[in-house]
PDB file of C-alpha atoms in Angstrom:
ATOM      1  CA  MET V   1     -57.506-141.818  60.279  1.00 63.00           C
ATOM      2  CA  LYS V   2     -56.338-138.951  58.851  1.00 83.00           C
ATOM      3  CA  GLU V   3     -56.047-135.893  61.964  1.00 85.00           C
ATOM      4  CA  TYR V   4     -58.622-133.227  61.364  1.00 86.00           C
ATOM      5  CA  PHE V   5     -60.722-135.476  59.378  1.00 90.00           C
ATOM      6  CA  TYR V   6     -63.790-135.104  60.521  1.00 91.00           C
ATOM      7  CA  THR V   7     -63.549-131.658  61.469  1.00 91.00           C
ATOM      8  CA  LYS V   8     -62.730-130.714  57.930  1.00 91.00           C
ATOM      9  CA  VAL V   9     -65.832-132.338  56.736  1.00 92.00           C
ATOM     10  CA  LEU V  10     -68.297-130.652  58.932  1.00 92.00           C
ATOM     11  CA  ALA V  11     -66.617-127.710  58.286  1.00 93.00           C
ATOM     12  CA  SER V  12     -67.388-128.173  54.643  1.00 92.00           C
ATOM     13  CA  LEU V  13     -70.989-128.882  55.105  1.00 92.00           C
ATOM     14  CA  VAL V  14     -70.807-125.896  57.844  1.00 92.00           C
ATOM     15  CA  GLY V  15     -69.583-123.877  55.889  1.00 91.00           C
ATOM     16  CA  ILE V  16     -71.558-124.856  52.197  1.00 91.00           C
ATOM     17  CA  VAL V  17     -74.695-124.337  54.094  1.00 90.00           C
ATOM     18  CA  MET V  18     -74.102-120.580  55.403  1.00 91.00           C
ATOM     19  CA  THR V  19     -72.564-119.521  52.524  1.00 91.00           C
ATOM     20  CA  ILE V  20     -76.001-120.723  50.544  1.00 91.00           C
ATOM     21  CA  LEU V  21     -77.724-119.138  53.360  1.00 89.00           C
ATOM     22  CA  ALA V  22     -75.980-115.809  52.939  1.00 89.00           C
ATOM     23  CA  ILE V  23     -77.373-115.188  48.953  1.00 90.00           C
ATOM     24  CA  ILE V  24     -80.627-117.115  50.066  1.00 90.00           C
ATOM     25  CA  PHE V  25     -81.412-113.845  51.868  1.00 87.00           C
ATOM     26  CA  GLY V  26     -79.321-111.981  50.014  1.00 85.00           C
ATOM     27  CA  LEU V  27     -81.987-113.072  47.084  1.00 88.00           C
ATOM     28  CA  PHE V  28     -84.908-112.657  49.156  1.00 87.00           C
ATOM     29  CA  ALA V  29     -83.773-109.536  50.953  1.00 83.00           C
ATOM     30  CA  LEU V  30     -83.683-107.656  47.464  1.00 83.00           C
ATOM     31  CA  ILE V  31     -86.798-109.387  46.174  1.00 86.00           C
ATOM     32  CA  GLY V  32     -88.340-107.630  49.309  1.00 81.00           C
ATOM     33  CA  ILE V  33     -86.989-104.675  48.830  1.00 78.00           C
ATOM     34  CA  GLY V  34     -87.888-104.535  45.291  1.00 78.00           C
ATOM     35  CA  LEU V  35     -91.386-105.302  46.104  1.00 79.00           C
ATOM     36  CA  SER V  36     -91.691-102.553  48.137  1.00 75.00           C
ATOM     37  CA  ASN V  37     -90.575-100.644  46.261  1.00 72.00           C
ATOM     38  CA  ALA V  38     -92.832-101.444  43.477  1.00 73.00           C
ATOM     39  CA  TRP V  39     -96.171-101.242  45.536  1.00 76.00           C
ATOM     40  CA  SER V  40     -95.083 -97.818  46.632  1.00 72.00           C
ATOM     41  CA  SER V  41     -95.585 -99.687  50.533  1.00 58.00           C
ATOM     42  CA  GLU V  42     -91.694 -98.185  51.965  1.00 57.00           C
ATOM     43  CA  ASN V  43     -90.792 -94.618  52.284  1.00 58.00           C
ATOM     44  CA  SER V  44     -88.677 -93.245  48.887  1.00 57.00           C
ATOM     45  CA  THR V  45     -85.256 -92.687  50.831  1.00 55.00           C
ATOM     46  CA  SER V  46     -82.628 -94.495  48.537  1.00 57.00           C
ATOM     47  CA  THR V  47     -80.371 -93.973  51.203  1.00 53.00           C
ATOM     48  CA  THR V  48     -81.572 -96.628  53.804  1.00 59.00           C
ATOM     49  CA  GLN V  49     -82.878 -98.839  51.043  1.00 60.00           C
ATOM     50  CA  TYR V  50     -79.714-101.840  51.477  1.00 64.00           C
ATOM     51  CA  SER V  51     -77.382-100.302  54.518  1.00 71.00           C
ATOM     52  CA  SER V  52     -79.351-102.470  56.880  1.00 77.00           C
ATOM     53  CA  VAL V  53     -78.884-105.695  53.967  1.00 79.00           C
ATOM     54  CA  PHE V  54     -75.804-105.738  52.740  1.00 83.00           C
ATOM     55  CA  PRO V  55     -73.920-105.848  56.276  1.00 86.00           C
ATOM     56  CA  ILE V  56     -75.877-108.859  57.107  1.00 84.00           C
ATOM     57  CA  PHE V  57     -75.187-110.450  53.968  1.00 87.00           C
ATOM     58  CA  VAL V  58     -71.724-109.554  53.989  1.00 89.00           C
ATOM     59  CA  MET V  59     -71.660-111.310  57.132  1.00 91.00           C
ATOM     60  CA  ILE V  60     -72.944-114.311  57.252  1.00 90.00           C
ATOM     61  CA  PHE V  61     -71.007-114.742  53.745  1.00 91.00           C
ATOM     62  CA  SER V  62     -67.739-114.256  55.735  1.00 93.00           C
ATOM     63  CA  ILE V  63     -68.758-116.663  58.301  1.00 92.00           C
ATOM     64  CA  GLY V  64     -69.239-119.475  55.654  1.00 91.00           C
ATOM     65  CA  LEU V  65     -65.803-118.978  54.316  1.00 92.00           C
ATOM     66  CA  PHE V  66     -64.215-118.048  57.184  1.00 93.00           C
ATOM     67  CA  THR V  67     -65.697-121.779  58.002  1.00 92.00           C
ATOM     68  CA  PHE V  68     -64.960-123.511  54.889  1.00 92.00           C
ATOM     69  CA  ILE V  69     -61.561-121.944  54.530  1.00 91.00           C
ATOM     70  CA  GLY V  70     -60.094-122.003  58.397  1.00 90.00           C
ATOM     71  CA  SER V  71     -60.908-125.582  58.069  1.00 90.00           C
ATOM     72  CA  LEU V  72     -57.668-126.269  55.895  1.00 89.00           C
ATOM     73  CA  ARG V  73     -54.779-124.908  57.853  1.00 87.00           C
ATOM     74  CA  LEU V  74     -55.770-126.730  61.353  1.00 86.00           C
ATOM     75  CA  LYS V  75     -52.504-127.721  61.383  1.00 87.00           C
ATOM     76  CA  ASN V  76     -50.671-124.569  61.733  1.00 88.00           C
ATOM     77  CA  LYS V  77     -50.430-124.380  65.747  1.00 90.00           C
ATOM     78  CA  THR V  78     -51.355-120.430  65.910  1.00 92.00           C
ATOM     79  CA  TRP V  79     -53.883-120.804  63.381  1.00 92.00           C
ATOM     80  CA  ASN V  80     -55.378-124.117  65.900  1.00 90.00           C
ATOM     81  CA  ILE V  81     -56.018-122.027  68.097  1.00 93.00           C
ATOM     82  CA  ILE V  82     -57.496-118.787  66.496  1.00 94.00           C
ATOM     83  CA  TYR V  83     -59.830-121.302  64.584  1.00 93.00           C
ATOM     84  CA  ILE V  84     -61.242-123.238  67.187  1.00 94.00           C
ATOM     85  CA  GLY V  85     -61.694-119.330  69.550  1.00 95.00           C
ATOM     86  CA  LEU V  86     -63.636-118.359  67.159  1.00 95.00           C
ATOM     87  CA  ILE V  87     -65.677-121.132  65.961  1.00 95.00           C
ATOM     88  CA  VAL V  88     -66.680-121.602  69.346  1.00 96.00           C
ATOM     89  CA  LEU V  89     -67.004-117.677  69.718  1.00 96.00           C
ATOM     90  CA  ILE V  90     -69.885-118.046  66.103  1.00 95.00           C
ATOM     91  CA  GLY V  91     -71.524-120.773  68.091  1.00 95.00           C
ATOM     92  CA  ILE V  92     -72.307-118.952  71.471  1.00 97.00           C
ATOM     93  CA  GLY V  93     -73.571-116.284  69.215  1.00 95.00           C
ATOM     94  CA  PHE V  94     -75.539-118.073  67.654  1.00 94.00           C
ATOM     95  CA  ILE V  95     -77.068-119.815  70.627  1.00 96.00           C
ATOM     96  CA  ILE V  96     -77.556-116.703  72.318  1.00 96.00           C
ATOM     97  CA  THR V  97     -79.381-115.013  68.704  1.00 93.00           C
ATOM     98  CA  PHE V  98     -82.310-117.908  69.655  1.00 94.00           C
ATOM     99  CA  PHE V  99     -82.573-116.898  72.777  1.00 94.00           C
ATOM    100  CA  VAL V 100     -83.084-113.254  72.266  1.00 94.00           C
ATOM    101  CA  ILE V 101     -84.982-113.820  68.574  1.00 91.00           C
ATOM    102  CA  TRP V 102     -87.251-116.523  70.939  1.00 89.00           C
ATOM    103  CA  GLY V 103     -90.797-115.801  69.149  1.00 88.00           C
ATOM    104  CA  ALA V 104     -90.094-113.168  66.520  1.00 88.00           C
ATOM    105  CA  ILE V 105     -89.337-114.743  63.405  1.00 86.00           C
ATOM    106  CA  GLY V 106     -90.952-118.382  63.433  1.00 86.00           C
ATOM    107  CA  LEU V 107     -90.384-121.471  64.814  1.00 89.00           C
ATOM    108  CA  LYS V 108     -88.641-123.039  61.851  1.00 90.00           C
ATOM    109  CA  ILE V 109     -85.911-120.680  61.432  1.00 87.00           C
ATOM    110  CA  GLU V 110     -85.071-120.183  65.467  1.00 91.00           C
ATOM    111  CA  ILE V 111     -84.773-124.020  65.644  1.00 93.00           C
ATOM    112  CA  PHE V 112     -82.608-123.852  62.328  1.00 90.00           C
ATOM    113  CA  ILE V 113     -80.585-121.679  64.187  1.00 90.00           C
ATOM    114  CA  LEU V 114     -80.057-122.758  67.457  1.00 94.00           C
ATOM    115  CA  PHE V 115     -78.937-126.459  65.800  1.00 94.00           C
ATOM    116  CA  ILE V 116     -76.494-123.681  63.502  1.00 93.00           C
ATOM    117  CA  GLY V 117     -75.137-122.606  66.685  1.00 94.00           C
ATOM    118  CA  PHE V 118     -74.962-125.980  67.812  1.00 96.00           C
ATOM    119  CA  LEU V 119     -73.050-126.921  64.873  1.00 94.00           C
ATOM    120  CA  TYR V 120     -70.703-125.061  65.589  1.00 95.00           C
ATOM    121  CA  ILE V 121     -69.836-125.251  69.011  1.00 96.00           C
ATOM    122  CA  CYS V 122     -69.913-129.078  67.843  1.00 94.00           C
ATOM    123  CA  LEU V 123     -67.127-128.285  65.307  1.00 94.00           C
ATOM    124  CA  GLY V 124     -64.664-125.997  67.907  1.00 94.00           C
ATOM    125  CA  TYR V 125     -64.861-128.739  69.809  1.00 95.00           C
ATOM    126  CA  MET V 126     -64.268-131.752  67.152  1.00 93.00           C
ATOM    127  CA  ALA V 127     -61.122-128.953  66.547  1.00 92.00           C
ATOM    128  CA  TYR V 128     -59.987-129.285  69.796  1.00 93.00           C
ATOM    129  CA  LYS V 129     -59.975-132.732  70.330  1.00 90.00           C
ATOM    130  CA  LYS V 130     -58.329-132.720  66.912  1.00 86.00           C
ATOM    131  CA  ARG V 131     -60.976-135.745  65.239  1.00 86.00           C
TER     132      ARG V 131
END
């Protein structure tokens, strides 16, 4: 088998899932903001409406792109070290996020966040083992 084959496959899947998740989050956030404005259930300050949605969207979208595009350059030694470190850090961040939000947003979404964290940890392990 080629070096990093399984890592590239898993990174492609996780990167695509994270990118789709970012797009869905952005759409739902914009729909929620639009409905709250239409029903006048929020203050009319327009400066704070998108200030919390846009950075979260950009962060999730960039994590997905980094996961997908970064796996294509794993044969470079320096990039390999940076990629493995950041992927493991992202996985640990998702697992910590799971414990921080326990009971706040619903069991299915929390389990999904934990699953994504474990996928990132597995991805870092597979990149470390060059599989």
